[in-house]
Tab-separated table of C-alpha atoms in Angstrom:
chain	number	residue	atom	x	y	z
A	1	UNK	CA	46.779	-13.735	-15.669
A	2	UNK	CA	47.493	-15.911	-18.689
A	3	UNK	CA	47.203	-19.561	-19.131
A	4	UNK	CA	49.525	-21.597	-21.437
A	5	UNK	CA	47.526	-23.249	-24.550
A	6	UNK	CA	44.337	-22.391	-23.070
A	7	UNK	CA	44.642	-25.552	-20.241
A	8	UNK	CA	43.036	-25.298	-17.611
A	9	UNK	CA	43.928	-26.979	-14.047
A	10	UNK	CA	42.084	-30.502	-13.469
A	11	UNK	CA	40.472	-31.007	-9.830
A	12	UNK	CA	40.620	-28.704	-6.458
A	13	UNK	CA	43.097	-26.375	-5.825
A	14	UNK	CA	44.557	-27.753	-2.766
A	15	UNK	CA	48.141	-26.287	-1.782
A	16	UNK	CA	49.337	-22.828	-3.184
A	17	UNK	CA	52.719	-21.270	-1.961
A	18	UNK	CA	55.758	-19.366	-3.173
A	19	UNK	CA	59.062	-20.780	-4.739
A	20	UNK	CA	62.010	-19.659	-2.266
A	21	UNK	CA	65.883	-19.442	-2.987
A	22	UNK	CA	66.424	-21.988	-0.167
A	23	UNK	CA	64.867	-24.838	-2.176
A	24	UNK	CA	66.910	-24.327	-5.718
A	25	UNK	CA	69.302	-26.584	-6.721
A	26	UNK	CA	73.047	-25.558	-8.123
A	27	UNK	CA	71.152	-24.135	-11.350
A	28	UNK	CA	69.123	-21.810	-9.854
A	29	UNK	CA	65.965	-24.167	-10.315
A	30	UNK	CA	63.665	-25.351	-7.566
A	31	UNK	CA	64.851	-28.791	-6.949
A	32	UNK	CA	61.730	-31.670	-8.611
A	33	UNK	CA	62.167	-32.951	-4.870
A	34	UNK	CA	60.810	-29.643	-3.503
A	35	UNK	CA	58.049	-30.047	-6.539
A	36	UNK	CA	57.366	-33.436	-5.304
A	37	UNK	CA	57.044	-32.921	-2.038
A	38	UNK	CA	54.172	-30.368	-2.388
A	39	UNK	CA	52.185	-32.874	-4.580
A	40	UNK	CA	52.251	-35.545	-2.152
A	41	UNK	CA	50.759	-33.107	0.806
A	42	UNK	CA	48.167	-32.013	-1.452
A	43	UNK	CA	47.517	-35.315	-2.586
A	44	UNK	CA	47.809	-36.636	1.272
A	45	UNK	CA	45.661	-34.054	2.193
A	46	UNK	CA	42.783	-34.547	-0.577
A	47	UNK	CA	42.927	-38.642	0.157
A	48	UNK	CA	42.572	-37.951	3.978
A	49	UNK	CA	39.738	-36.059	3.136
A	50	UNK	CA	38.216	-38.619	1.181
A	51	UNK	CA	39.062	-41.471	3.273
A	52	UNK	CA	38.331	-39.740	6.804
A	53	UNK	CA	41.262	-40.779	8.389
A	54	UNK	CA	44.775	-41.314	7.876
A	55	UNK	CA	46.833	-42.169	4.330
A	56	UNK	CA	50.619	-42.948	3.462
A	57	UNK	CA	51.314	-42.732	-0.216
A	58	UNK	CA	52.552	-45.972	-1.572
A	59	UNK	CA	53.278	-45.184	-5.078
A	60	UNK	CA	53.633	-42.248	-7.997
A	61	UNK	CA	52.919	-42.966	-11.143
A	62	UNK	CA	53.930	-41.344	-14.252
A	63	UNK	CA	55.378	-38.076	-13.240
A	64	UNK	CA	55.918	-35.704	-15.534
A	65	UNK	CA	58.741	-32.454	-15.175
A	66	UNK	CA	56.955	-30.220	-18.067
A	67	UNK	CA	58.359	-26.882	-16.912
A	68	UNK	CA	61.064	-25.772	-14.531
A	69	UNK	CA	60.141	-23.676	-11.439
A	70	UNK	CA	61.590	-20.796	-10.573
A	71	UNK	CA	62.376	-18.300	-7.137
A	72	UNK	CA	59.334	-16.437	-6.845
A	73	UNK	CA	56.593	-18.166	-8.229
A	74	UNK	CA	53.453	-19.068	-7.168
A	75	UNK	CA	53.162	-22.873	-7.322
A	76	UNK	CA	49.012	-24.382	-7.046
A	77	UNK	CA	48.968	-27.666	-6.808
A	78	UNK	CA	45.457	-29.118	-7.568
A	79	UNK	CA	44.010	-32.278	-6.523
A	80	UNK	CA	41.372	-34.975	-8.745
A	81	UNK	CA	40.086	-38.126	-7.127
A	82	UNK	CA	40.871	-40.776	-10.030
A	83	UNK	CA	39.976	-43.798	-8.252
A	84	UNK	CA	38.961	-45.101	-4.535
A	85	UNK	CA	39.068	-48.848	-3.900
A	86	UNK	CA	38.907	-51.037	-0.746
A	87	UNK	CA	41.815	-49.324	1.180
A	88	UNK	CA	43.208	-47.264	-1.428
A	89	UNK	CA	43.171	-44.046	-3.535
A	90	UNK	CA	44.588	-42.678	-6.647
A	91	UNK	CA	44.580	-38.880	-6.760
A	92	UNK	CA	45.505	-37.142	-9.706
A	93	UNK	CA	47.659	-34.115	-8.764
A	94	UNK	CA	48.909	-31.462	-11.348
A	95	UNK	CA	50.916	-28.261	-10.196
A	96	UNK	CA	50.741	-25.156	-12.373
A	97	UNK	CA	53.701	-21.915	-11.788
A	98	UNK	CA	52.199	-18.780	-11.263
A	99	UNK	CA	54.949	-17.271	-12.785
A	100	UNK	CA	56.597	-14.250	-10.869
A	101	UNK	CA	57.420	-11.636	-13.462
A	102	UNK	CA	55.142	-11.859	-16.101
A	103	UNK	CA	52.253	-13.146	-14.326
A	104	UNK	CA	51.822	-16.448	-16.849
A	105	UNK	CA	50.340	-19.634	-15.481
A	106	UNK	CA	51.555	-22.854	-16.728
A	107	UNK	CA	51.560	-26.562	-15.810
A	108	UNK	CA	54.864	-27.520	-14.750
A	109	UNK	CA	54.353	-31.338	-13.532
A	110	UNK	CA	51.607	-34.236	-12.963
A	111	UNK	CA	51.197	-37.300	-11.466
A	112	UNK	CA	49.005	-40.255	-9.876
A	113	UNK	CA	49.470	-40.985	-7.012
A	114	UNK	CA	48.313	-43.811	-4.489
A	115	UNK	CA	47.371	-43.364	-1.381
A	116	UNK	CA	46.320	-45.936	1.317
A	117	UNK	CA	43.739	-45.549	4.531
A	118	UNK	CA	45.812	-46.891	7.623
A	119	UNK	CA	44.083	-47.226	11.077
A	120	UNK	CA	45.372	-47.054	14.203
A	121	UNK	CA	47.335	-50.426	14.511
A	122	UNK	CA	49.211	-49.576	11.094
A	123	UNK	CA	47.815	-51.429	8.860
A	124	UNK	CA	45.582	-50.759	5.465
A	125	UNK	CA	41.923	-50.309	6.681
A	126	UNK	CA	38.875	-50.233	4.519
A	127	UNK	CA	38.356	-46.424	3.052
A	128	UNK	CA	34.786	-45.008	4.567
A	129	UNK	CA	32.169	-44.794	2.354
A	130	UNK	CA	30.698	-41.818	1.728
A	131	UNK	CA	27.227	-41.289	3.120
């Protein structure tokens, strides 16, 4: 496998699946929407680790389309803790294209996004510190 420019993904890999035909848009593209959606279950899933309980993401910052994605690749989306406050958490998430025919791996889109701990009534609830 070859890497664009020598980059290397930042954090965990977190959530790795394949590109369908049934999430393109009228180009033949996967939809960003599709792209997006991945990023905020990996990133829901890394800040639910971190904050041992429940999240809702409350904002994405910055994202970046670098690439397209295309049927039949590989998409890895890989998850960095940036930041943990009271009762939130920014995750850096960056998904990289395995791509189908050639093999290549490039980054295709990044974000930050912010996460909050919710407890059981709904509300924002202080993250747990880690022992």
């Amino acid at each position: 496998m070859t890497t664009s420019a020598g980059d290397a993904p930042r954090g965990e890999l977190t959530v790795r699946l394949i590109a369908m035909p049934k999430d393109t848009n009228a180009n033949g593209d996967i939809f960003g929407g599709w792209v997006i959606s991945q990023m905020d279950q990996a990133g829901g899933i890394r800040a639910a680790e971190k904050a041992q309980g429940r999240v809702v993401t409350v904002a994405i910052e910055a994202m970046t389309f670098i690439r397209p994605v295309k049927v039949g690749d590989v998409l890895s989306v890989y998850t960095a803790v940036d930041h943990v406050g009271r009762t939130s958490l920014k995750i850096h998430i960056e998904a990289w294209a395995h791509r189908f025919r050639t093999h290549h791996r490039e980054k295709v889109t990044d974000a930050t996004f912010t996460f909050v701990a919710i407890g059981a009534d709904g509300r924002p609830r202080p993250v747990v510190p880690e022992a």
